PDB file of C-alpha atoms in Angstrom:
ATOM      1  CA  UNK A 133     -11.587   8.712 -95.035  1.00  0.00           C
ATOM      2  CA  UNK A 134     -11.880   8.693 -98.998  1.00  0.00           C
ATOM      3  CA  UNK A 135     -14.570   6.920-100.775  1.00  0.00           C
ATOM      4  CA  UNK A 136     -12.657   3.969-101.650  1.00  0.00           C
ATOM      5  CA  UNK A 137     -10.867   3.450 -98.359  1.00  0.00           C
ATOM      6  CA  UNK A 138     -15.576   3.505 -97.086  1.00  0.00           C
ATOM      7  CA  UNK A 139     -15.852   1.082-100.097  1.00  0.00           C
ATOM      8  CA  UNK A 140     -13.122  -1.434 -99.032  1.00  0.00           C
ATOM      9  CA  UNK A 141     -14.158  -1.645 -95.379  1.00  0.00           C
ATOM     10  CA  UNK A 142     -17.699  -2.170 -96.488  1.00  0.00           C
ATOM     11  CA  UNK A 143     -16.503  -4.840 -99.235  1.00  0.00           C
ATOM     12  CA  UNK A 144     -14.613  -6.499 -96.126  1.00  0.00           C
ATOM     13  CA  UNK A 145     -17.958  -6.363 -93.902  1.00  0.00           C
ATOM     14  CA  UNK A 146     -20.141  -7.378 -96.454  1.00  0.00           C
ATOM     15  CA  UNK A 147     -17.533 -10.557 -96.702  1.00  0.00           C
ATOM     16  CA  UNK A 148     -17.588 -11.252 -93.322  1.00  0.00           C
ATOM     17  CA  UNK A 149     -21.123 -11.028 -93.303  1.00  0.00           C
ATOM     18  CA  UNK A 150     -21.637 -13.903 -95.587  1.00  0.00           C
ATOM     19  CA  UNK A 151     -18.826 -15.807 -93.639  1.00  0.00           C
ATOM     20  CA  UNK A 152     -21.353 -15.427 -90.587  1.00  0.00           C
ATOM     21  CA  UNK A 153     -24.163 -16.481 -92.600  1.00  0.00           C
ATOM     22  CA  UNK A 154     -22.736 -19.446 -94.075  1.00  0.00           C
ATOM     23  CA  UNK A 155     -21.110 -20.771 -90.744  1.00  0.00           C
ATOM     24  CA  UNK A 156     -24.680 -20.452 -89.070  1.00  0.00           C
ATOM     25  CA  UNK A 157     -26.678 -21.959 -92.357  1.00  0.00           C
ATOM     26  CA  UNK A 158     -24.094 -24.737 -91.984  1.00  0.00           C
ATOM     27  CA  UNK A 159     -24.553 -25.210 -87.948  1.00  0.00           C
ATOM     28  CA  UNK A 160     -28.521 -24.917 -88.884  1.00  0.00           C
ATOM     29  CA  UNK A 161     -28.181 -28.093 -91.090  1.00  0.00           C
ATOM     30  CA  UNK A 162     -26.344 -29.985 -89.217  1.00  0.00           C
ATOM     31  CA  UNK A 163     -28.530 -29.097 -85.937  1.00  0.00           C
ATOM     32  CA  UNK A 164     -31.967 -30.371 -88.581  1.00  0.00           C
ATOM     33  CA  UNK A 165     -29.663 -33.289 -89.359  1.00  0.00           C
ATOM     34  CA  UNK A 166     -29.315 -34.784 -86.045  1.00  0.00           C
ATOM     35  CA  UNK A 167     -33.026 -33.386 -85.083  1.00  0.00           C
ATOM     36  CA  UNK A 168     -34.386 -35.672 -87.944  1.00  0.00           C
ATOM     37  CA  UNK A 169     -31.575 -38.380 -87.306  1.00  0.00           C
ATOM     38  CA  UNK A 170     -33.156 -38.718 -83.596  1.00  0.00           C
ATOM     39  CA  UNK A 171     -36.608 -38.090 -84.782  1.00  0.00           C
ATOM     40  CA  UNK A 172     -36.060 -41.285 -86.972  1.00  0.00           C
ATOM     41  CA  UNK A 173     -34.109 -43.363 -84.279  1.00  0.00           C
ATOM     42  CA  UNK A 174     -36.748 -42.642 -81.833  1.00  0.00           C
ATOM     43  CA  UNK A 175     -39.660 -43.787 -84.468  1.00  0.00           C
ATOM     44  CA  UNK A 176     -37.680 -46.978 -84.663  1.00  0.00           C
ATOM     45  CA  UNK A 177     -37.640 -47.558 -80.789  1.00  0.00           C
ATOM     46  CA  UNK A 178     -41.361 -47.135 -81.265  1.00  0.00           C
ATOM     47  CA  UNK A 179     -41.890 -49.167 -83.938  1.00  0.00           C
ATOM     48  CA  UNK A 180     -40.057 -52.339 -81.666  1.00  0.00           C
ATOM     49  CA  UNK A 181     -41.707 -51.490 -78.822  1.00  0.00           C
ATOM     50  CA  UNK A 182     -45.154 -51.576 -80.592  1.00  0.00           C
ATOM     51  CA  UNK A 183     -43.994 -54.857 -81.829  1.00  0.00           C
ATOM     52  CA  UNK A 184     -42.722 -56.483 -79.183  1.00  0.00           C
ATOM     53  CA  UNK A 185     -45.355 -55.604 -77.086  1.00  0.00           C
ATOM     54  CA  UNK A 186     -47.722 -57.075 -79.688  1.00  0.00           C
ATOM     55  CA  UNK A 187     -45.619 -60.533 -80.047  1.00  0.00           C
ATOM     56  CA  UNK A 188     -45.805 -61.231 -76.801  1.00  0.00           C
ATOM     57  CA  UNK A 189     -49.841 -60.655 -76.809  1.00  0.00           C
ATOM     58  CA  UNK A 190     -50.171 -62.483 -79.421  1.00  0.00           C
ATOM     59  CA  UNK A 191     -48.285 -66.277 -77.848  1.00  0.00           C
ATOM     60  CA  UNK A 192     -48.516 -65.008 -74.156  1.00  0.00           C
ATOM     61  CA  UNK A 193     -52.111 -67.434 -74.287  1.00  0.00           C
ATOM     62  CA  UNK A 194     -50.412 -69.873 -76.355  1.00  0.00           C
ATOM     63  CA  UNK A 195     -50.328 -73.451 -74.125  1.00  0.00           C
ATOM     64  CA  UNK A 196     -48.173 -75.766 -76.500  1.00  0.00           C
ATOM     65  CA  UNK A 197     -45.218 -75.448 -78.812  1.00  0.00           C
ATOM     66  CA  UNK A 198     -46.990 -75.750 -82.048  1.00  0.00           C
ATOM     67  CA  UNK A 199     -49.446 -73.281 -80.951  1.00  0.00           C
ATOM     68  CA  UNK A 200     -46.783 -70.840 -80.308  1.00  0.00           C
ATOM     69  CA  UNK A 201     -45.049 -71.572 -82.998  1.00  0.00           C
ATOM     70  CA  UNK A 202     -47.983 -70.760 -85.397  1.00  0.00           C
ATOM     71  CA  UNK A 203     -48.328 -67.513 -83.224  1.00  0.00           C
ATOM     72  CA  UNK A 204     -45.264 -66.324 -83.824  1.00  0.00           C
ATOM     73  CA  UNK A 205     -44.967 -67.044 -87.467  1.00  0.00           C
ATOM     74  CA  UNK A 206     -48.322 -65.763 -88.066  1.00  0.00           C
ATOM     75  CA  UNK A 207     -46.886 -61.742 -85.810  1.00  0.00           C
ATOM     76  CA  UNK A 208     -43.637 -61.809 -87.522  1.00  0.00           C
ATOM     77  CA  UNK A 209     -45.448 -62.758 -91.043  1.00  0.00           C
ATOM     78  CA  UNK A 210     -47.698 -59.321 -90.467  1.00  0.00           C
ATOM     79  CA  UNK A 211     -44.858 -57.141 -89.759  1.00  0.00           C
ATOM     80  CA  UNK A 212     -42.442 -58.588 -92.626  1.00  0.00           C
ATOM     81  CA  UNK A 213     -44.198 -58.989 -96.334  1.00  0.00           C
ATOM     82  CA  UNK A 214     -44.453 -62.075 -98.548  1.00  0.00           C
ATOM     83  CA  UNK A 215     -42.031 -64.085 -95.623  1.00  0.00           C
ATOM     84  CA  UNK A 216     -41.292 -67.564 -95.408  1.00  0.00           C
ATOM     85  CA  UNK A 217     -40.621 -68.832 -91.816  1.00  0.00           C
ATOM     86  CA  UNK A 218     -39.670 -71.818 -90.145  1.00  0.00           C
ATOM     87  CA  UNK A 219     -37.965 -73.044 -86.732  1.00  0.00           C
ATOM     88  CA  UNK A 220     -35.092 -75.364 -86.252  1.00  0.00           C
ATOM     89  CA  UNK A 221     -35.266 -76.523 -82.712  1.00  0.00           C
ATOM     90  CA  UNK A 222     -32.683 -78.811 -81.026  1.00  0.00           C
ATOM     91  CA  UNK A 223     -32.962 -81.979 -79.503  1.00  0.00           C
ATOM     92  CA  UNK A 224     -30.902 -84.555 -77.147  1.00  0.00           C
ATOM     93  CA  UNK A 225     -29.488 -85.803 -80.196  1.00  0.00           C
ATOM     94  CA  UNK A 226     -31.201 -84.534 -83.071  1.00  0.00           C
ATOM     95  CA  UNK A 227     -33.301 -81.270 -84.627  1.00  0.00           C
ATOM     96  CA  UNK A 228     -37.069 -80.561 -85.282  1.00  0.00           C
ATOM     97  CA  UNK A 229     -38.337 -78.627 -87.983  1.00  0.00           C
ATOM     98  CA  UNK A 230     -41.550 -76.685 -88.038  1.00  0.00           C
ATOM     99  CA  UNK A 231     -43.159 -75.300 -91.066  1.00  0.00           C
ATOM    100  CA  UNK A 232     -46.549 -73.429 -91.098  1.00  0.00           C
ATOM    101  CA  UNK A 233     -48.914 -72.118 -94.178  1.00  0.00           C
ATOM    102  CA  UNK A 234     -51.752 -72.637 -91.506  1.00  0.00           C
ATOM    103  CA  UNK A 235     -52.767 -73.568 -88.083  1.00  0.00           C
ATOM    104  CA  UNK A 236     -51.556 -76.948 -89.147  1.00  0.00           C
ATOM    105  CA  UNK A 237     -48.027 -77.961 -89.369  1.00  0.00           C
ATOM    106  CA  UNK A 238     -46.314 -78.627 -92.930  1.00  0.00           C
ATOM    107  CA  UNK A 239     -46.250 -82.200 -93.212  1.00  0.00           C
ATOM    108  CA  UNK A 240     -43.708 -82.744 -95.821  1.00  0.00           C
ATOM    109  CA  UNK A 241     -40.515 -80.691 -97.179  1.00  0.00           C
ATOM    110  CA  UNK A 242     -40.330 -79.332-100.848  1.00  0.00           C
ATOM    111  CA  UNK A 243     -37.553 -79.768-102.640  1.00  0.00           C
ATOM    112  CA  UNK A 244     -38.010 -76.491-103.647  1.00  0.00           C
ATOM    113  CA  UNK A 245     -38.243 -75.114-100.565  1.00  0.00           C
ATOM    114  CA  UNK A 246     -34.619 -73.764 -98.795  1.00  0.00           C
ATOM    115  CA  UNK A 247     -35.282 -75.471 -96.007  1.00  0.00           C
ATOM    116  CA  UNK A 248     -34.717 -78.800 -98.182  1.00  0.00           C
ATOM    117  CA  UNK A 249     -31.054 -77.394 -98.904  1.00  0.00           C
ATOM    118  CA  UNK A 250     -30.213 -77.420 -94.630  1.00  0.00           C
ATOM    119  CA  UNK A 251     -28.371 -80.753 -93.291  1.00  0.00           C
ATOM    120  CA  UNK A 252     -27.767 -81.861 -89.835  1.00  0.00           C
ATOM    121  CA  UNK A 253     -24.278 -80.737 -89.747  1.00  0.00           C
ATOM    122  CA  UNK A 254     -24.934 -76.947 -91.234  1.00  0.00           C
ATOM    123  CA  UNK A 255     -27.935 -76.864 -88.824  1.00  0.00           C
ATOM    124  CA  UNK A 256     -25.521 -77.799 -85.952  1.00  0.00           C
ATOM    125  CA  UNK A 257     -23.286 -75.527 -87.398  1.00  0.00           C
ATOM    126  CA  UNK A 258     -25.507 -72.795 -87.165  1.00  0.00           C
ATOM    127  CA  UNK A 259     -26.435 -73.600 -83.725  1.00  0.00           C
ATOM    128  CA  UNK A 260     -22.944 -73.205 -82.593  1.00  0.00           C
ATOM    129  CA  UNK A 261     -21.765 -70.177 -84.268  1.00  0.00           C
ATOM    130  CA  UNK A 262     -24.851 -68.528 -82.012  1.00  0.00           C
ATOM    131  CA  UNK A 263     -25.499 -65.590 -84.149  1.00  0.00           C
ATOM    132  CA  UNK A 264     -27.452 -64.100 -87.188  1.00  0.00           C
ATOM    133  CA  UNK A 265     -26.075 -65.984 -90.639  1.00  0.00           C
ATOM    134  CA  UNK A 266     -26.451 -64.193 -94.119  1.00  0.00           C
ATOM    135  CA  UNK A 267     -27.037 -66.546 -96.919  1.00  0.00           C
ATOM    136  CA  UNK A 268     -23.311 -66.622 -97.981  1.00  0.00           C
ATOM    137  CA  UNK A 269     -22.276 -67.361 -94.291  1.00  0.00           C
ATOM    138  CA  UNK A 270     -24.630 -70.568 -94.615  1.00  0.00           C
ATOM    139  CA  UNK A 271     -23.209 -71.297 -98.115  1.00  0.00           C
ATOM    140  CA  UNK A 272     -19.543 -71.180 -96.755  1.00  0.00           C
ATOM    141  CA  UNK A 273     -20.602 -73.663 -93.808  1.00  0.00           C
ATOM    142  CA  UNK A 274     -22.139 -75.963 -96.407  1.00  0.00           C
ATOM    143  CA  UNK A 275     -25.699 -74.812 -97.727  1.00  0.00           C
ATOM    144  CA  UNK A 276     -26.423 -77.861 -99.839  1.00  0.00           C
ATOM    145  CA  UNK A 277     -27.158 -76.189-103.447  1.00  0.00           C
ATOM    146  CA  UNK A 278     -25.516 -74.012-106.383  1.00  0.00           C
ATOM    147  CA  UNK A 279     -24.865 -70.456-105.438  1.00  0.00           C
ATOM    148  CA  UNK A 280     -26.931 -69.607-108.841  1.00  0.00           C
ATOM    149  CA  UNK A 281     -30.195 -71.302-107.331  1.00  0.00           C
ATOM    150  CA  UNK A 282     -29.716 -69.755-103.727  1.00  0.00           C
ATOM    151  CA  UNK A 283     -28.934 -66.799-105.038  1.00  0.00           C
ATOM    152  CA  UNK A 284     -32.904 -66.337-105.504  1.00  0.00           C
ATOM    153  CA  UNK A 285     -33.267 -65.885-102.132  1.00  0.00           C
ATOM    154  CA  UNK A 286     -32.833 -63.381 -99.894  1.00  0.00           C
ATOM    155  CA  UNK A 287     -32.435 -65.187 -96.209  1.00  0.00           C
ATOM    156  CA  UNK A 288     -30.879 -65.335 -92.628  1.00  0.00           C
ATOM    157  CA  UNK A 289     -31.011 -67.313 -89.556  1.00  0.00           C
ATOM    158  CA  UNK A 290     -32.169 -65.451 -86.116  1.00  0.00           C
ATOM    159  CA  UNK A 291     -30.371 -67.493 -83.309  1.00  0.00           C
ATOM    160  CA  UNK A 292     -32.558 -69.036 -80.623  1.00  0.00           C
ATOM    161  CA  UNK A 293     -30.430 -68.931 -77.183  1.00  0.00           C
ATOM    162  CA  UNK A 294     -30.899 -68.851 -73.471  1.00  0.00           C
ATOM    163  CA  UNK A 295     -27.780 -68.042 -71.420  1.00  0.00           C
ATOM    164  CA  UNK A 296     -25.757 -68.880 -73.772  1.00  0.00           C
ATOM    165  CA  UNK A 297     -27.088 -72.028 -74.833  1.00  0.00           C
ATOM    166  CA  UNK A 298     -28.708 -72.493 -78.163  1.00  0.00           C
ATOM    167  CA  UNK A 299     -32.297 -73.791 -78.738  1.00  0.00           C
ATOM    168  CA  UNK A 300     -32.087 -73.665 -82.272  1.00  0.00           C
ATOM    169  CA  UNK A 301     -32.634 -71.031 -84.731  1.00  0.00           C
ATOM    170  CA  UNK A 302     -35.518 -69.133 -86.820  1.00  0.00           C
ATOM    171  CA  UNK A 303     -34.935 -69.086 -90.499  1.00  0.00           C
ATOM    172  CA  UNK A 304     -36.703 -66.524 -92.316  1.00  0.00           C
ATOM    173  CA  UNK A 305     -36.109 -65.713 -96.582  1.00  0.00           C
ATOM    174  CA  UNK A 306     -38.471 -64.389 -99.321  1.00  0.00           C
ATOM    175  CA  UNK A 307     -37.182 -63.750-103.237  1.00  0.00           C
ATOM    176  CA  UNK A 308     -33.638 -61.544-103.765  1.00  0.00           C
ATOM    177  CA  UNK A 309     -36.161 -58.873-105.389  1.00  0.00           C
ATOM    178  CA  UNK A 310     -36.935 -57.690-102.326  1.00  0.00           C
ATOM    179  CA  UNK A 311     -34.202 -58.111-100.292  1.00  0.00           C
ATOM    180  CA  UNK A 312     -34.745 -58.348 -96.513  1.00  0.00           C
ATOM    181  CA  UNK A 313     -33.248 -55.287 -94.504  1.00  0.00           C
ATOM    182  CA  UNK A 314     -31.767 -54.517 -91.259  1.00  0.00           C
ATOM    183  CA  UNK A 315     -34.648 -52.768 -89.894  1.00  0.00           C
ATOM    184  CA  UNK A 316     -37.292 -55.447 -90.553  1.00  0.00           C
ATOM    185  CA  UNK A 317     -35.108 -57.836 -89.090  1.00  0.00           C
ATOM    186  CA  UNK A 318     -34.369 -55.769 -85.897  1.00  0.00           C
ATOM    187  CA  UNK A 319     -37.880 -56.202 -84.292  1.00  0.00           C
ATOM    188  CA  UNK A 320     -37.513 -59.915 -84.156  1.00  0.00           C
ATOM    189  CA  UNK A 321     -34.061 -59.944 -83.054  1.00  0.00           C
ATOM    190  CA  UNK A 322     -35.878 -57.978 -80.211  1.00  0.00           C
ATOM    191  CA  UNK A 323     -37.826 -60.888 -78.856  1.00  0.00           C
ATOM    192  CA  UNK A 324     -36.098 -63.858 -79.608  1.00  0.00           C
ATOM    193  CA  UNK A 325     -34.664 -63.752 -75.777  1.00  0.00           C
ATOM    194  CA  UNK A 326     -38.622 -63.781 -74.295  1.00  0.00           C
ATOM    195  CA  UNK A 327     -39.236 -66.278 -77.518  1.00  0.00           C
ATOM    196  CA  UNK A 328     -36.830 -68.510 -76.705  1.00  0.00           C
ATOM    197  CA  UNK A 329     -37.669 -68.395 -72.844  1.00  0.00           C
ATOM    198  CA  UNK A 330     -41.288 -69.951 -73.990  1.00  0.00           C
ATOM    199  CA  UNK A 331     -40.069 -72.305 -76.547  1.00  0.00           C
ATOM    200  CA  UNK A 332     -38.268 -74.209 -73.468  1.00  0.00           C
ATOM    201  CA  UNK A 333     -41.146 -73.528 -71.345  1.00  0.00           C
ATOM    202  CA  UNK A 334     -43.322 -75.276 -74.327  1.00  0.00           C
ATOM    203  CA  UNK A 335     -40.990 -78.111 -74.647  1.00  0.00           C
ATOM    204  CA  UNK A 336     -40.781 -78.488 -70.925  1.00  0.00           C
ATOM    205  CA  UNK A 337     -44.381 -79.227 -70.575  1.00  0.00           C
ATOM    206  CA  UNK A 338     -44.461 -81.498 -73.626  1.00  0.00           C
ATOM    207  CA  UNK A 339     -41.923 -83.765 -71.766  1.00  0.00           C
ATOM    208  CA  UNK A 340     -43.680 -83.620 -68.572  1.00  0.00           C
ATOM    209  CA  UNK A 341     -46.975 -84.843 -69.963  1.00  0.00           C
ATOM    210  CA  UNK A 342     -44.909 -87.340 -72.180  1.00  0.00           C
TER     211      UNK A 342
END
């Protein structure tokens, strides 16, 4: 075998070489991509876990609805920043709202507050459709307001249900600048079943006694 005939097999090992090497560089990323992918997942399990086992702490003590009402705003105000809350809970024939920027109940509703752009018949309409509304879902089932001013907010109602039937809803917004995302929104989504389980529990005993 001539020198060029050595040179072209070695030019054709070298390339397969490099074939090899690039095939297992690319199996090596992808193989660090789904390590980190379930590295991440598995921090978020954690992270609703943690917070779901500190929700329920936190109103498992709690002995009437406004009490865990506060409770609850107060948990899900510590693991979401600069939050607004409030709960729109059904009754026979009508809906309750509850406000909190304390212990104590908001007495009266801003008009500059969202909650002041909610009527009975989007509430109800929320209550029905059973599931988590964006901001332009409310506007299309009639969000009182111009889409300029609501536009300031970033919101969405959490649905409040028990075997299907609705109890009502949480609302929860804070300014467009800081948009909420997915992920903060997944821990609460996480507990409104065991929520909702002591909001009738709450209300029971309030009738009772009444």
């Amino acid at each position: 075998m001539d020198d060029k005939q050595r040179h072209r097999r070695l030019r054709l090992l070298i390339a397969k070489l490099n074939k090899e090497r690039k095939k297992q560089a690319k199996q090596i990323d992808i193989l660090c991509n789904d390590l980190i992918a379930a590295q991440r997942d598995f921090i978020k399990k954690l992270n609703t876990i943690n917070f779901t086992a500190n929700f329920y702490e936190s109103i498992i003590a709690t002995t009437d609805l406004s009490s865990l009402l506060y409770a609850a705003v107060k948990h899900i105000k510590e693991e979401i920043a600069d939050v607004n809350v409030t709960f729109f809970l059904r009754q026979a024939d009508s809906f309750e709202l509850h406000m909190f920027d304390s212990v104590q109940p908001i007495a009266l509703l801003e008009k500059q507050r969202l909650e002041s752009c909610f009527s009975p018949e989007l509430i109800d309409d929320i209550c029905k459709s059973n599931k988590l509304c964006a901001l332009d879902e409310m506007f299309a089932m009639g969000l009182q307001g111009s889409l300029a001013g609501l536009n300031k907010y970033s919101a969405v109602t959490i649905p409040l249900e028990l075997l299907g039937l609705s109890l009502g809803f949480i609302l929860i917004y804070r300014s467009s600048k800081n948009k909420l995302s997915p992920e903060e929104l997944s821990n609460i989504t996480a507990v409104t079943r065991g929520f909702s389980r002591a909001i009738q529990a709450r209300q029971v005993l309030l009738h009772t006694a009444d």
